[in-house]
Amino acid sequence: IALFQKVQSRYGIYACYGNHDLDEPILLGFTFQGKKKTNDERLRNFLSQAGIRLLEDESVLIDDSFYLIGRKDRSRVKKTETSGRLTPAELTKHLDLSKPVLAMDHQPRDLAEMAEAGVDLDLSGHTHDGQLWPFTLLIQAMWENSYGRLTVESMTSIVTSGLGLWGPNMRVGTNSEIVEIHVTFTP
């Protein structure tokens, strides 16, 4: 926590949940289906203590200049909640779309709907870029943007392979990464 508390940010630090950010049994990196999972309050408490604002199907206007949306994770909602998540159009309907709109959505889904709703930049992870060859080929077939940068209408989608792992504690044919993105707003 102390390390995160030292981070200096002009606009704040924000997060959205991923599909495994809950209290669920894991064996060899795999989770198990079955009964409804529960939220793991340790992560929510950690984020709060570290000064990181969790966005769950909500937006924040930053510096009166741009919006940041954090979506509920699709799989996590199915595992834990009775209420679903908002659609992209519901998330942006009250925003001033003349300002840039950035979104964090753990899974790179609904890309066309996000673009149609006025999102300019959609940031995701989840896919691990396949993590293990030949799964990389399967992941590429399953996702419109499984990794990297893709333009969808007037929106840019960026998907990172991330740092984490699922299943076996290894990567073959992919890399762990932290992506640094420079965004410039133009009138």
Coordinates of N, CA and C in Angstrom, one line a residue:
I1 N 0.8 -1.2 0.0 CA 0.0 0.0 0.0 C 0.9 1.2 0.0
A2 N 1.9 1.2 0.8 CA 2.8 2.4 0.9 C 3.4 2.8 -0.4
L3 N 3.7 1.8 -1.2 CA 4.3 2.1 -2.6 C 3.3 2.9 -3.4
F4 N 2.1 2.4 -3.5 CA 1.0 3.1 -4.2 C 0.7 4.5 -3.7
Q5 N 0.8 4.6 -2.4 CA 0.5 5.9 -1.8 C 1.5 7.0 -2.2
K6 N 2.7 6.5 -2.6 CA 3.7 7.5 -3.0 C 3.6 7.9 -4.5
V7 N 2.7 7.3 -5.2 CA 2.5 7.6 -6.6 C 1.9 9.0 -6.7
Q8 N 2.5 9.9 -7.5 CA 1.9 11.2 -7.6 C 1.3 11.3 -9.0
S9 N 0.0 11.7 -9.0 CA -0.7 11.7 -10.3 C -1.5 13.0 -10.3
R10 N -1.4 13.7 -11.4 CA -2.1 15.0 -11.6 C -3.6 14.8 -11.6
Y11 N -4.1 13.7 -12.2 CA -5.5 13.4 -12.4 C -6.1 12.4 -11.5
G12 N -5.3 11.7 -10.7 CA -5.8 10.6 -9.8 C -5.4 9.3 -10.4
I13 N -5.7 8.2 -9.6 CA -5.4 6.9 -10.1 C -6.7 6.1 -10.0
Y14 N -7.0 5.4 -11.1 CA -8.3 4.7 -11.2 C -8.1 3.3 -11.6
A15 N -9.1 2.4 -11.3 CA -9.1 1.0 -11.6 C -10.5 0.5 -11.9
C16 N -10.5 -0.6 -12.6 CA -11.8 -1.4 -12.7 C -11.4 -2.8 -12.4
Y17 N -12.4 -3.6 -11.9 CA -12.2 -5.0 -11.6 C -12.0 -5.8 -12.9
G18 N -11.3 -6.9 -12.6 CA -11.2 -8.0 -13.7 C -12.0 -9.2 -13.2
N19 N -12.0 -10.2 -14.1 CA -12.9 -11.3 -13.9 C -12.4 -12.2 -12.7
H20 N -11.2 -12.1 -12.2 CA -10.8 -13.0 -11.1 C -10.6 -12.2 -9.8
D21 N -11.1 -10.9 -9.8 CA -11.0 -10.1 -8.6 C -12.1 -10.4 -7.6
L22 N -12.1 -11.7 -7.2 CA -13.2 -12.1 -6.2 C -12.6 -13.3 -5.4
D23 N -13.4 -13.7 -4.4 CA -13.0 -14.8 -3.6 C -13.5 -16.1 -4.2
E24 N -12.6 -16.7 -4.9 CA -13.0 -18.0 -5.5 C -11.8 -19.0 -5.4
P25 N -12.2 -20.3 -5.4 CA -11.1 -21.3 -5.3 C -10.3 -21.3 -6.5
I26 N -8.9 -21.4 -6.4 CA -8.0 -21.5 -7.5 C -7.1 -22.7 -7.2
L27 N -6.9 -23.5 -8.2 CA -5.9 -24.6 -8.1 C -5.1 -24.6 -9.4
L28 N -3.8 -24.5 -9.3 CA -2.9 -24.5 -10.4 C -3.3 -23.4 -11.4
G29 N -3.8 -22.3 -10.9 CA -4.1 -21.1 -11.7 C -5.5 -21.2 -12.3
F30 N -6.2 -22.3 -12.1 CA -7.6 -22.4 -12.7 C -8.6 -22.2 -11.6
T31 N -9.7 -21.5 -12.0 CA -10.8 -21.3 -11.1 C -11.9 -22.4 -11.4
F32 N -12.8 -22.5 -10.4 CA -13.8 -23.6 -10.6 C -15.2 -23.0 -10.6
Q33 N -16.1 -23.5 -11.5 CA -17.4 -23.1 -11.6 C -18.2 -23.7 -10.5
G34 N -19.5 -23.2 -10.4 CA -20.3 -23.8 -9.3 C -21.1 -22.7 -8.7
K35 N -21.1 -22.7 -7.4 CA -21.9 -21.7 -6.6 C -21.4 -20.3 -6.9
K36 N -22.3 -19.3 -6.7 CA -22.0 -17.9 -6.9 C -20.8 -17.5 -6.0
K37 N -19.9 -16.8 -6.6 CA -18.7 -16.3 -5.9 C -19.0 -15.1 -5.1
T38 N -18.2 -14.7 -4.2 CA -18.4 -13.5 -3.4 C -17.3 -12.5 -3.7
N39 N -17.6 -11.2 -3.5 CA -16.6 -10.2 -3.7 C -15.5 -10.4 -2.6
D40 N -14.3 -10.1 -3.0 CA -13.2 -10.2 -2.0 C -12.9 -8.8 -1.6
E41 N -13.4 -8.4 -0.4 CA -13.3 -7.1 0.1 C -11.8 -6.6 0.3
R42 N -10.9 -7.6 0.4 CA -9.5 -7.2 0.6 C -9.0 -6.3 -0.6
L43 N -9.4 -6.6 -1.8 CA -9.0 -5.8 -2.9 C -9.6 -4.4 -2.9
R44 N -10.9 -4.3 -2.6 CA -11.6 -3.0 -2.5 C -10.9 -2.2 -1.4
N45 N -10.6 -2.8 -0.2 CA -9.9 -2.1 0.9 C -8.5 -1.7 0.5
F46 N -7.8 -2.5 -0.2 CA -6.5 -2.2 -0.7 C -6.5 -1.0 -1.6
L47 N -7.4 -1.0 -2.6 CA -7.5 0.1 -3.5 C -7.8 1.4 -2.8
S48 N -8.8 1.4 -1.9 CA -9.2 2.5 -1.1 C -8.0 3.1 -0.3
Q49 N -7.3 2.2 0.4 CA -6.2 2.6 1.3 C -5.0 3.2 0.4
A50 N -4.9 2.7 -0.8 CA -3.8 3.1 -1.7 C -4.1 4.4 -2.4
G51 N -5.4 4.9 -2.3 CA -5.8 6.1 -3.0 C -6.2 5.9 -4.4
I52 N -6.6 4.6 -4.7 CA -7.0 4.3 -6.1 C -8.5 4.2 -6.1
R53 N -9.1 5.0 -7.0 CA -10.6 5.0 -7.1 C -11.1 3.9 -8.0
L54 N -11.9 3.1 -7.5 CA -12.5 2.0 -8.3 C -13.7 2.5 -9.0
L55 N -13.8 2.3 -10.3 CA -14.9 2.7 -11.1 C -15.7 1.4 -11.5
E56 N -17.0 1.4 -11.1 CA -17.8 0.2 -11.5 C -19.0 0.7 -12.2
D57 N -19.0 0.7 -13.5 CA -20.1 1.2 -14.4 C -20.4 2.6 -14.0
E58 N -19.3 3.4 -14.0 CA -19.5 4.8 -13.7 C -18.4 5.6 -14.4
S59 N -18.6 6.9 -14.5 CA -17.7 7.8 -15.2 C -17.3 8.9 -14.2
V60 N -16.1 9.5 -14.5 CA -15.7 10.6 -13.8 C -15.2 11.7 -14.8
L61 N -15.5 12.9 -14.6 CA -15.0 14.0 -15.4 C -13.7 14.5 -14.8
I62 N -12.7 14.4 -15.5 CA -11.3 14.7 -15.0 C -10.9 16.1 -15.5
D63 N -10.5 16.9 -14.6 CA -10.0 18.3 -14.9 C -10.9 19.0 -15.9
D64 N -12.2 18.8 -15.8 CA -13.2 19.4 -16.7 C -12.8 19.3 -18.1
S65 N -12.0 18.2 -18.5 CA -11.4 18.1 -19.8 C -11.8 16.8 -20.5
F66 N -11.9 15.7 -19.8 CA -12.1 14.4 -20.4 C -12.8 13.5 -19.4
Y67 N -13.5 12.5 -19.9 CA -14.2 11.5 -19.0 C -13.4 10.2 -19.0
L68 N -13.5 9.5 -17.9 CA -12.9 8.2 -17.7 C -14.1 7.3 -17.2
I69 N -14.3 6.2 -18.0 CA -15.4 5.3 -17.6 C -14.7 4.0 -17.1
G70 N -15.2 3.4 -16.1 CA -14.7 2.1 -15.6 C -15.9 1.2 -15.7
R71 N -15.8 0.1 -16.4 CA -17.0 -0.8 -16.6 C -16.9 -2.0 -15.6
K72 N -18.0 -2.5 -15.2 CA -18.0 -3.7 -14.4 C -17.6 -4.8 -15.4
D73 N -16.8 -5.8 -14.9 CA -16.4 -6.9 -15.7 C -17.5 -7.8 -16.0
R74 N -17.7 -8.2 -17.3 CA -18.8 -9.0 -17.7 C -18.8 -10.4 -17.0
S75 N -17.7 -11.1 -17.0 CA -17.7 -12.4 -16.3 C -17.9 -12.3 -14.8
R76 N -17.3 -11.3 -14.2 CA -17.4 -11.1 -12.8 C -18.9 -10.9 -12.4
V77 N -19.6 -10.1 -13.2 CA -21.0 -9.8 -13.0 C -21.8 -11.2 -13.0
K78 N -21.5 -12.0 -14.0 CA -22.1 -13.3 -14.1 C -21.9 -14.2 -12.9
K79 N -20.6 -14.1 -12.3 CA -20.2 -14.9 -11.2 C -20.8 -14.5 -9.9
T80 N -21.1 -13.2 -9.7 CA -21.4 -12.7 -8.4 C -22.7 -11.9 -8.2
E81 N -23.1 -11.2 -9.3 CA -24.2 -10.3 -9.1 C -25.5 -10.7 -9.7
T82 N -26.6 -10.2 -9.2 CA -27.9 -10.5 -9.9 C -28.2 -9.3 -10.9
S83 N -27.7 -8.2 -10.6 CA -27.8 -7.1 -11.6 C -26.7 -7.1 -12.6
G84 N -27.0 -6.8 -13.8 CA -26.0 -6.8 -14.8 C -25.2 -5.5 -14.9
R85 N -24.5 -5.3 -16.0 CA -23.8 -4.1 -16.2 C -24.4 -3.2 -17.2
L86 N -24.1 -1.9 -17.1 CA -24.7 -1.0 -18.0 C -24.2 -1.2 -19.5
T87 N -25.0 -0.8 -20.4 CA -24.6 -0.9 -21.8 C -23.7 0.3 -22.1
P88 N -22.9 0.3 -23.2 CA -22.1 1.5 -23.5 C -22.9 2.7 -23.7
A89 N -24.1 2.6 -24.3 CA -24.9 3.8 -24.5 C -25.4 4.3 -23.2
E90 N -25.8 3.4 -22.2 CA -26.2 3.9 -20.9 C -25.1 4.6 -20.1
L91 N -23.8 4.1 -20.3 CA -22.7 4.7 -19.7 C -22.4 6.1 -20.2
T92 N -22.7 6.4 -21.4 CA -22.3 7.7 -22.0 C -23.5 8.7 -22.2
K93 N -24.7 8.2 -22.0 CA -25.9 9.0 -22.3 C -25.9 10.4 -21.7
H94 N -25.3 10.6 -20.5 CA -25.3 11.9 -19.8 C -24.0 12.6 -19.9
L95 N -23.1 12.1 -20.7 CA -21.8 12.8 -20.9 C -21.8 13.8 -22.0
D96 N -21.0 14.8 -21.9 CA -20.8 15.8 -23.0 C -19.8 15.2 -23.9
L97 N -20.3 14.6 -25.0 CA -19.4 13.9 -26.0 C -18.6 14.8 -26.8
S98 N -18.6 16.1 -26.6 CA -17.6 16.9 -27.2 C -16.3 16.8 -26.5
K99 N -16.3 16.3 -25.3 CA -15.0 16.0 -24.6 C -14.6 14.6 -24.9
P100 N -13.3 14.3 -24.8 CA -12.8 12.9 -25.0 C -13.3 12.0 -24.0
V101 N -13.6 10.8 -24.4 CA -14.1 9.7 -23.5 C -13.2 8.5 -23.5
L102 N -12.6 8.2 -22.4 CA -11.7 7.0 -22.3 C -12.4 6.0 -21.4
A103 N -12.2 4.7 -21.7 CA -12.9 3.7 -21.0 C -11.9 2.6 -20.6
M104 N -12.2 2.0 -19.4 CA -11.4 0.9 -18.9 C -12.5 -0.3 -18.9
D105 N -12.2 -1.3 -19.6 CA -13.1 -2.5 -19.6 C -12.2 -3.7 -19.6
H106 N -12.1 -4.5 -18.6 CA -11.2 -5.6 -18.5 C -11.2 -6.4 -19.7
Q107 N -12.3 -6.8 -20.2 CA -12.4 -7.6 -21.4 C -12.7 -6.8 -22.6
P108 N -12.0 -7.0 -23.7 CA -12.2 -6.2 -24.9 C -13.4 -6.6 -25.7
R109 N -14.6 -6.4 -25.1 CA -15.9 -6.7 -25.8 C -16.6 -5.5 -26.1
D110 N -17.7 -5.6 -26.9 CA -18.6 -4.5 -27.3 C -17.9 -3.4 -27.9
L111 N -16.8 -3.7 -28.7 CA -16.0 -2.6 -29.3 C -16.9 -1.7 -30.2
A112 N -17.7 -2.2 -31.1 CA -18.5 -1.4 -32.0 C -19.5 -0.6 -31.2
E113 N -20.1 -1.2 -30.1 CA -21.1 -0.5 -29.3 C -20.4 0.6 -28.5
M114 N -19.2 0.4 -28.0 CA -18.4 1.4 -27.3 C -18.1 2.6 -28.3
A115 N -17.7 2.3 -29.5 CA -17.5 3.4 -30.5 C -18.7 4.1 -30.8
E116 N -19.8 3.4 -31.0 CA -21.1 4.1 -31.3 C -21.6 4.9 -30.2
A117 N -21.2 4.6 -28.9 CA -21.7 5.3 -27.8 C -20.8 6.6 -27.5
G118 N -19.7 6.8 -28.3 CA -18.9 8.0 -28.2 C -17.6 7.8 -27.5
V119 N -17.2 6.5 -27.2 CA -15.9 6.3 -26.5 C -14.8 6.5 -27.6
D120 N -13.8 7.2 -27.1 CA -12.7 7.5 -28.0 C -11.5 6.5 -27.9
L121 N -11.3 6.0 -26.6 CA -10.2 5.1 -26.3 C -10.7 4.1 -25.3
D122 N -10.6 2.8 -25.7 CA -11.0 1.7 -24.9 C -9.8 0.9 -24.5
L123 N -9.5 0.8 -23.1 CA -8.4 0.1 -22.6 C -8.8 -1.3 -22.0
S124 N -8.1 -2.3 -22.4 CA -8.5 -3.7 -21.9 C -7.3 -4.5 -21.6
G125 N -7.5 -5.7 -21.1 CA -6.5 -6.7 -20.8 C -7.2 -8.1 -21.1
H126 N -7.2 -8.9 -20.1 CA -7.9 -10.2 -20.0 C -7.4 -11.3 -20.9
T127 N -7.0 -11.0 -22.1 CA -6.7 -12.1 -23.1 C -5.3 -12.7 -22.9
H128 N -4.4 -12.0 -22.2 CA -3.1 -12.5 -22.0 C -2.3 -12.7 -23.3
D129 N -2.9 -12.2 -24.4 CA -2.4 -12.5 -25.7 C -2.2 -14.0 -26.0
G130 N -3.1 -14.8 -25.3 CA -3.1 -16.2 -25.5 C -2.2 -16.9 -24.5
Q131 N -1.2 -16.3 -24.0 CA -0.2 -16.8 -23.0 C 0.6 -17.9 -23.4
L132 N 0.0 -18.9 -24.0 CA 0.8 -20.1 -24.4 C 0.5 -20.4 -25.9
W133 N 1.5 -20.6 -26.7 CA 1.3 -21.0 -28.0 C 0.9 -22.5 -28.0
P134 N -0.1 -23.0 -28.7 CA -0.9 -22.4 -29.8 C -2.2 -21.7 -29.3
F135 N -2.4 -21.5 -28.0 CA -3.6 -20.8 -27.5 C -3.7 -19.4 -28.1
T136 N -2.5 -18.8 -28.5 CA -2.5 -17.5 -29.1 C -3.4 -17.5 -30.3
L137 N -3.3 -18.6 -31.1 CA -4.1 -18.6 -32.3 C -5.6 -18.7 -32.0
L138 N -6.0 -19.4 -30.9 CA -7.4 -19.5 -30.5 C -7.9 -18.2 -30.0
I139 N -7.1 -17.5 -29.2 CA -7.5 -16.2 -28.7 C -7.6 -15.2 -29.8
Q140 N -6.8 -15.2 -30.8 CA -6.9 -14.3 -31.9 C -8.2 -14.6 -32.7
A141 N -8.7 -15.8 -32.7 CA -9.9 -16.1 -33.4 C -11.1 -15.7 -32.5
M142 N -11.0 -15.7 -31.2 CA -12.1 -15.5 -30.3 C -12.4 -14.0 -30.1
W143 N -11.4 -13.1 -30.2 CA -11.6 -11.7 -29.9 C -11.3 -10.8 -31.1
E144 N -12.2 -9.8 -31.2 CA -12.0 -8.8 -32.3 C -10.6 -8.2 -32.2
N145 N -10.2 -7.8 -31.0 CA -8.9 -7.3 -30.7 C -8.4 -8.1 -29.5
S146 N -7.6 -9.1 -29.8 CA -7.0 -10.0 -28.8 C -5.8 -9.4 -28.2
Y147 N -5.1 -8.5 -28.9 CA -3.9 -7.9 -28.4 C -3.5 -6.8 -29.3
G148 N -3.0 -5.7 -28.7 CA -2.4 -4.6 -29.4 C -3.4 -3.5 -29.6
R149 N -3.3 -2.8 -30.8 CA -4.1 -1.6 -31.1 C -4.9 -1.9 -32.3
L150 N -6.2 -1.5 -32.2 CA -7.1 -1.6 -33.3 C -8.0 -0.4 -33.3
T151 N -8.3 0.1 -34.5 CA -9.2 1.2 -34.7 C -10.6 0.6 -35.1
V152 N -11.6 0.9 -34.3 CA -13.0 0.5 -34.6 C -13.8 1.8 -34.7
E153 N -14.2 2.0 -36.0 CA -14.9 3.3 -36.3 C -13.9 4.4 -35.9
S154 N -14.3 5.3 -35.1 CA -13.4 6.4 -34.7 C -12.8 6.2 -33.3
M155 N -12.9 5.0 -32.8 CA -12.4 4.6 -31.5 C -11.1 3.8 -31.6
T156 N -10.2 4.0 -30.7 CA -9.0 3.2 -30.6 C -9.2 2.2 -29.5
S157 N -8.9 0.9 -29.7 CA -8.9 -0.1 -28.7 C -7.5 -0.6 -28.5
I158 N -7.1 -0.6 -27.2 CA -5.8 -1.1 -26.9 C -5.9 -2.2 -25.9
V159 N -5.3 -3.4 -26.2 CA -5.4 -4.5 -25.3 C -4.0 -5.0 -25.0
T160 N -3.7 -5.0 -23.7 CA -2.4 -5.5 -23.2 C -2.4 -6.9 -22.9
S161 N -1.2 -7.6 -23.0 CA -1.1 -9.0 -22.6 C -1.0 -9.1 -21.0
G162 N -0.7 -7.9 -20.4 CA -0.7 -7.8 -19.0 C 0.5 -8.5 -18.3
L163 N 0.5 -8.5 -17.0 CA 1.6 -9.1 -16.2 C 1.3 -10.5 -15.7
G164 N 0.0 -10.7 -15.5 CA -0.5 -11.9 -14.8 C -0.6 -13.1 -15.7
L165 N -1.0 -14.2 -15.1 CA -1.1 -15.5 -15.8 C -2.4 -16.2 -15.4
W166 N -2.8 -17.1 -16.1 CA -3.9 -18.0 -15.7 C -3.4 -19.4 -16.0
G167 N -3.9 -20.4 -15.4 CA -3.5 -21.8 -15.6 C -2.0 -21.9 -15.2
P168 N -1.2 -22.5 -16.1 CA 0.2 -22.8 -15.8 C 0.9 -21.5 -15.6
N169 N 1.9 -21.5 -14.7 CA 2.7 -20.3 -14.3 C 3.8 -20.1 -15.3
M170 N 3.4 -19.9 -16.6 CA 4.4 -19.7 -17.7 C 3.8 -19.0 -18.9
R171 N 4.7 -18.5 -19.8 CA 4.3 -18.0 -21.0 C 5.1 -18.6 -22.1
V172 N 4.5 -18.9 -23.3 CA 5.3 -19.4 -24.4 C 4.7 -18.6 -25.6
G173 N 5.6 -17.8 -26.2 CA 5.2 -17.1 -27.4 C 4.5 -15.8 -27.2
T174 N 4.4 -15.3 -25.9 CA 3.9 -14.0 -25.5 C 4.7 -13.4 -24.4
N175 N 4.6 -12.2 -24.2 CA 5.3 -11.5 -23.2 C 4.4 -10.9 -22.1
S176 N 4.9 -10.8 -20.9 CA 4.3 -10.0 -19.8 C 4.7 -8.5 -20.1
E177 N 3.7 -7.6 -19.9 CA 4.1 -6.2 -20.2 C 3.2 -5.2 -19.4
I178 N 3.8 -4.1 -19.2 CA 3.1 -2.9 -18.8 C 3.1 -1.9 -20.0
V179 N 2.0 -1.4 -20.4 CA 1.9 -0.6 -21.6 C 1.8 0.9 -21.1
E180 N 2.7 1.7 -21.7 CA 2.7 3.1 -21.5 C 2.0 3.7 -22.7
I181 N 0.9 4.5 -22.5 CA 0.2 5.1 -23.5 C 0.2 6.6 -23.4
H182 N 0.6 7.3 -24.4 CA 0.6 8.8 -24.4 C -0.7 9.2 -25.3
V183 N -1.5 9.9 -24.6 CA -2.8 10.4 -25.3 C -2.7 11.9 -25.4
T184 N -2.9 12.4 -26.6 CA -3.0 13.8 -26.9 C -4.4 14.1 -27.4
F185 N -5.0 15.1 -26.8 CA -6.4 15.5 -27.2 C -6.2 16.6 -28.2
T186 N -6.9 16.5 -29.3 CA -6.9 17.5 -30.3 C -8.3 18.0 -30.5
P187 N -8.5 19.4 -30.8 CA -9.8 19.9 -30.9 C -10.5 19.4 -32.2

